[in-house]
GROMACS .gro file of C-alpha atoms in nm:
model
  171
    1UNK     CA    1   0.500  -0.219   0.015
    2UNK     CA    2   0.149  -0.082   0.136
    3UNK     CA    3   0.103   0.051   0.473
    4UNK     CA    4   0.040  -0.124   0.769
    5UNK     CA    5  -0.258   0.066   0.828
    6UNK     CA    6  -0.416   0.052   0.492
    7UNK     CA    7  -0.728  -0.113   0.453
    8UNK     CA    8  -0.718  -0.497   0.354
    9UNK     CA    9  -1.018  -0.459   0.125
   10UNK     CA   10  -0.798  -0.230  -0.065
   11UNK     CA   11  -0.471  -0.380  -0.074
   12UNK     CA   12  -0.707  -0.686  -0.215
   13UNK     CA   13  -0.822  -0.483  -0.488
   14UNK     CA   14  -0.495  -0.324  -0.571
   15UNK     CA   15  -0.390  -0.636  -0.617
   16UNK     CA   16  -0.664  -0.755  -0.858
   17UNK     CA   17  -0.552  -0.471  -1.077
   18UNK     CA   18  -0.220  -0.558  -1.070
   19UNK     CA   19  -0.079  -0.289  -0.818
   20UNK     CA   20   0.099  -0.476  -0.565
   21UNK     CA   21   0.345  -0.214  -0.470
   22UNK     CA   22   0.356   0.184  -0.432
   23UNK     CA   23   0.594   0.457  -0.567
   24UNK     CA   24   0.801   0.624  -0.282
   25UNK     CA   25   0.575   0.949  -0.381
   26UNK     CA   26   0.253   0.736  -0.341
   27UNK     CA   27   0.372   0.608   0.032
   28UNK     CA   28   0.457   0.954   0.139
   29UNK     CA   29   0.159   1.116   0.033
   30UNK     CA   30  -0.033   0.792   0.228
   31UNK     CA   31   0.153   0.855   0.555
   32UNK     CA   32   0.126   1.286   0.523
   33UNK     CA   33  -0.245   1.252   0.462
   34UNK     CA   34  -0.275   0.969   0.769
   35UNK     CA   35  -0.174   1.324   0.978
   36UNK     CA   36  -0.405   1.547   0.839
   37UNK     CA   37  -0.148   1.738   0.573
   38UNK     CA   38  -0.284   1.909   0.259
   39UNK     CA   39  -0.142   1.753  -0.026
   40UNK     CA   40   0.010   1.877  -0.374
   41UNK     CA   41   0.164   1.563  -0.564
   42UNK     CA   42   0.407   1.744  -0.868
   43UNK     CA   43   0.558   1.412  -1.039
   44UNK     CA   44   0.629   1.346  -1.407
   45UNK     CA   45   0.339   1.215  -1.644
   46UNK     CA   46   0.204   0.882  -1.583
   47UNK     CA   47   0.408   0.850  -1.267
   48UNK     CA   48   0.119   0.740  -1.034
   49UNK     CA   49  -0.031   1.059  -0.912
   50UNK     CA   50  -0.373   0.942  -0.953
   51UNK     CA   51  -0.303   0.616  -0.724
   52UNK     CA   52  -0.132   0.897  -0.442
   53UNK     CA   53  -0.482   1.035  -0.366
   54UNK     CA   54  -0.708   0.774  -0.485
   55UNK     CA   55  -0.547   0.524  -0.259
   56UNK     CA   56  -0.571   0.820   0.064
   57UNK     CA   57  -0.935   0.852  -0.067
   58UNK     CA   58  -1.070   0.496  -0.079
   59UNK     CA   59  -0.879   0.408   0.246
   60UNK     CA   60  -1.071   0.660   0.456
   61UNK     CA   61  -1.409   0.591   0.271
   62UNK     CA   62  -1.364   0.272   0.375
   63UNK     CA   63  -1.293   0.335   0.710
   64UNK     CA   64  -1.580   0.589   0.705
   65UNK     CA   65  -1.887   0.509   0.543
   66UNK     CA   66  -2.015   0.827   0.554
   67UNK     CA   67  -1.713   1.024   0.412
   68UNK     CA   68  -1.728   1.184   0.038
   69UNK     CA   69  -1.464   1.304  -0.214
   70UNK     CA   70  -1.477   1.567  -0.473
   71UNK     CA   71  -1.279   1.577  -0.783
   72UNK     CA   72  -1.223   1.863  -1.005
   73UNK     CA   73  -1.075   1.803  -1.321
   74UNK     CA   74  -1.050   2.087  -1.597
   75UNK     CA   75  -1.237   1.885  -1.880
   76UNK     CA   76  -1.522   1.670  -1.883
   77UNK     CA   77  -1.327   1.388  -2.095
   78UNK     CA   78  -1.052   1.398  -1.838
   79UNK     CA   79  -1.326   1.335  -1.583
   80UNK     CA   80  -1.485   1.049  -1.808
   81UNK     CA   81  -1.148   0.898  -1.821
   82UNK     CA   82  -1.063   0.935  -1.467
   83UNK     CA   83  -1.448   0.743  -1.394
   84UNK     CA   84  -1.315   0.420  -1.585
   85UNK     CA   85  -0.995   0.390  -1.403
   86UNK     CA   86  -1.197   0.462  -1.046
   87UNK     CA   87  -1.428   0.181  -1.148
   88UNK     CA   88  -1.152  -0.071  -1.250
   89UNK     CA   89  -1.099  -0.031  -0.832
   90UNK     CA   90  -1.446   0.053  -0.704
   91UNK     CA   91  -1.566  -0.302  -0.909
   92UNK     CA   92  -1.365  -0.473  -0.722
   93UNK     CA   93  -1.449  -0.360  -0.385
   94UNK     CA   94  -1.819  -0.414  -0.388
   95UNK     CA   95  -1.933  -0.718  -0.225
   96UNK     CA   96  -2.315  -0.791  -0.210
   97UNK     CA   97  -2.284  -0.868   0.194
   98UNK     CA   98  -2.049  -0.550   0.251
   99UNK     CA   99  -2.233  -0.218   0.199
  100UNK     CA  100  -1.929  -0.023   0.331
  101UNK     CA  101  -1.772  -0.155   0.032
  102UNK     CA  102  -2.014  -0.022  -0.226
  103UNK     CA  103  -1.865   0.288  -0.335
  104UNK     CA  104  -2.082   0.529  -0.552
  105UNK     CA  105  -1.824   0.705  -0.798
  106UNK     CA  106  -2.032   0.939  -1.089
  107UNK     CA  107  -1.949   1.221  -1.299
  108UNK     CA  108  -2.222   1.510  -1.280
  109UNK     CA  109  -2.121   1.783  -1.504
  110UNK     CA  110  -2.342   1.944  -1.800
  111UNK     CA  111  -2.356   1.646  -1.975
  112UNK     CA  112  -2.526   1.476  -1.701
  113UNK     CA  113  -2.898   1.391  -1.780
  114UNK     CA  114  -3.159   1.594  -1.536
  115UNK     CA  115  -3.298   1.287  -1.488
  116UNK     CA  116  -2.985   1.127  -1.293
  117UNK     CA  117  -2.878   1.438  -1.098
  118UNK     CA  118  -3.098   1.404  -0.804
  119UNK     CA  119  -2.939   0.995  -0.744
  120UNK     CA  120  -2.590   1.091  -0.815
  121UNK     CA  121  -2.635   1.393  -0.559
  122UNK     CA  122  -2.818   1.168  -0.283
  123UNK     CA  123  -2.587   0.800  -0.345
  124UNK     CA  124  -2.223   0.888  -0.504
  125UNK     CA  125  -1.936   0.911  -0.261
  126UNK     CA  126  -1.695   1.028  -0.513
  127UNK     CA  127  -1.840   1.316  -0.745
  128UNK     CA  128  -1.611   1.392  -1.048
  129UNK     CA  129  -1.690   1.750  -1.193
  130UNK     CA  130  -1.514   2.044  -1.359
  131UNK     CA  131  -1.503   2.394  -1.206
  132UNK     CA  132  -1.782   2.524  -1.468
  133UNK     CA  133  -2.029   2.290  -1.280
  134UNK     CA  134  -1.916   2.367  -0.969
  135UNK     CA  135  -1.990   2.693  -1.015
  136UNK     CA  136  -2.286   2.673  -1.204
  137UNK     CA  137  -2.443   2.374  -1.120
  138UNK     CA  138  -2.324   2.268  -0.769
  139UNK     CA  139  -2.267   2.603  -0.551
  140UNK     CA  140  -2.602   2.768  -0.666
  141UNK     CA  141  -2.787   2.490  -0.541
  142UNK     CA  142  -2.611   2.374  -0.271
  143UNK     CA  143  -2.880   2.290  -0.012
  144UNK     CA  144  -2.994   1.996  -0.259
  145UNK     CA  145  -2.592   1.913  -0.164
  146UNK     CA  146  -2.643   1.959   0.213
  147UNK     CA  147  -2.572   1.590   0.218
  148UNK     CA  148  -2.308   1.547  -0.019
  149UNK     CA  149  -2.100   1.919   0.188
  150UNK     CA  150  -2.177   1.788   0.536
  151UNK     CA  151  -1.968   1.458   0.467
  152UNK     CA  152  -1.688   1.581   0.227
  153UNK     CA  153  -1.396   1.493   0.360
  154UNK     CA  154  -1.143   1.548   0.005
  155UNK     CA  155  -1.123   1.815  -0.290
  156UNK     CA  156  -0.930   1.685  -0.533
  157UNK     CA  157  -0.778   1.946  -0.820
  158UNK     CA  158  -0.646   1.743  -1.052
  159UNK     CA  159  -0.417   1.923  -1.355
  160UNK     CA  160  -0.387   2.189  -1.088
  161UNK     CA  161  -0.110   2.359  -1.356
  162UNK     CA  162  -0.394   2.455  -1.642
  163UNK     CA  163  -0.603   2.684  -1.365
  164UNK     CA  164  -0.436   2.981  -1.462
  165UNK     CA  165  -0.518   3.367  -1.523
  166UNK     CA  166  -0.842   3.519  -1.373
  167UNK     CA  167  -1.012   3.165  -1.439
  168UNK     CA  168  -0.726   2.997  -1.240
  169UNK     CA  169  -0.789   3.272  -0.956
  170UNK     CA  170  -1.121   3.207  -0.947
  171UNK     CA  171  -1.093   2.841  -0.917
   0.00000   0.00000   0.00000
């Protein structure tokens, strides 16, 4: 079952998506993060790995309105992909009489118009990227992130097992 502790706006959306129960792998990770461990989640394909630290994330963005996530994924369709399935949860979490609900998710890699970096930067809570544009686009310029760093809370390095090499020892 969810956690006690878990927010009831989430368990509510969960449930909209048809997620009314966790993996044993998704509960741990829940209750390790709830005491301040690092995480690395190694499970099978399509075993719910995504849910493990989406469902840490949007718990303690809910609980803290000023807390922000970063994802790192190593291609920009994987973070495209990833977007849709944070949306199918994010949708339903937004209320029009709840701003602590309304979270921001974007992806702001090279592909991102000019003309949208400077909203995604200042409004998204969640910022899905790839370590090129981290590098590139993000760290140069990070005092137009001051706002973003001073809140992040969550790094997320998804396919962790393609960093590899001198380009997986830089990331």
């Amino acid at each position: 079952p969810f956690p006690a502790n878990l927010d009831p706006r989430l368990c509510t959306a969960l449930n909209a998506v048809g997620i009314n129960r966790l993996y044993e792998h998704q509960a741990h990770a829940y209750r390790a993060a709830q005491q301040g461990a690092n995480l690395v989640i190694t499970t099978g394909t399509a075993s719910g790995k995504t849910l493990a630290y989406n469902l840490i994330i949007f718990d303690a963005i809910l609980k803290d309105p000023g807390a922000h996530a970063l994802y790192l994924f190593p291609t920009k369709a994987l973070a495209q992909d990833q977007l849709s399935s944070l949306r199918q949860i994010t949708a339903r979490l937004k209320t029009p009489s709840d701003r602590s609900t309304q979270i921001q998710a974007a992806v702001y890699d090279g592909d991102t118009p000019s003309s949208q970096r400077p909203s995604i930067r200042q409004t998204s809570r969640l910022i899905l990227t790839n370590p090129d544009m981290l590098h590139a686009g993000i760290l140069p310029y990070h005092t137009r992130w001051s706002h973003f760093f001073a809140s992040l809370r969550f790094i997320v390095i998804d396919e962790m097992h393609t960093y590899r090499g001198v380009f997986g020892s830089h990331v």
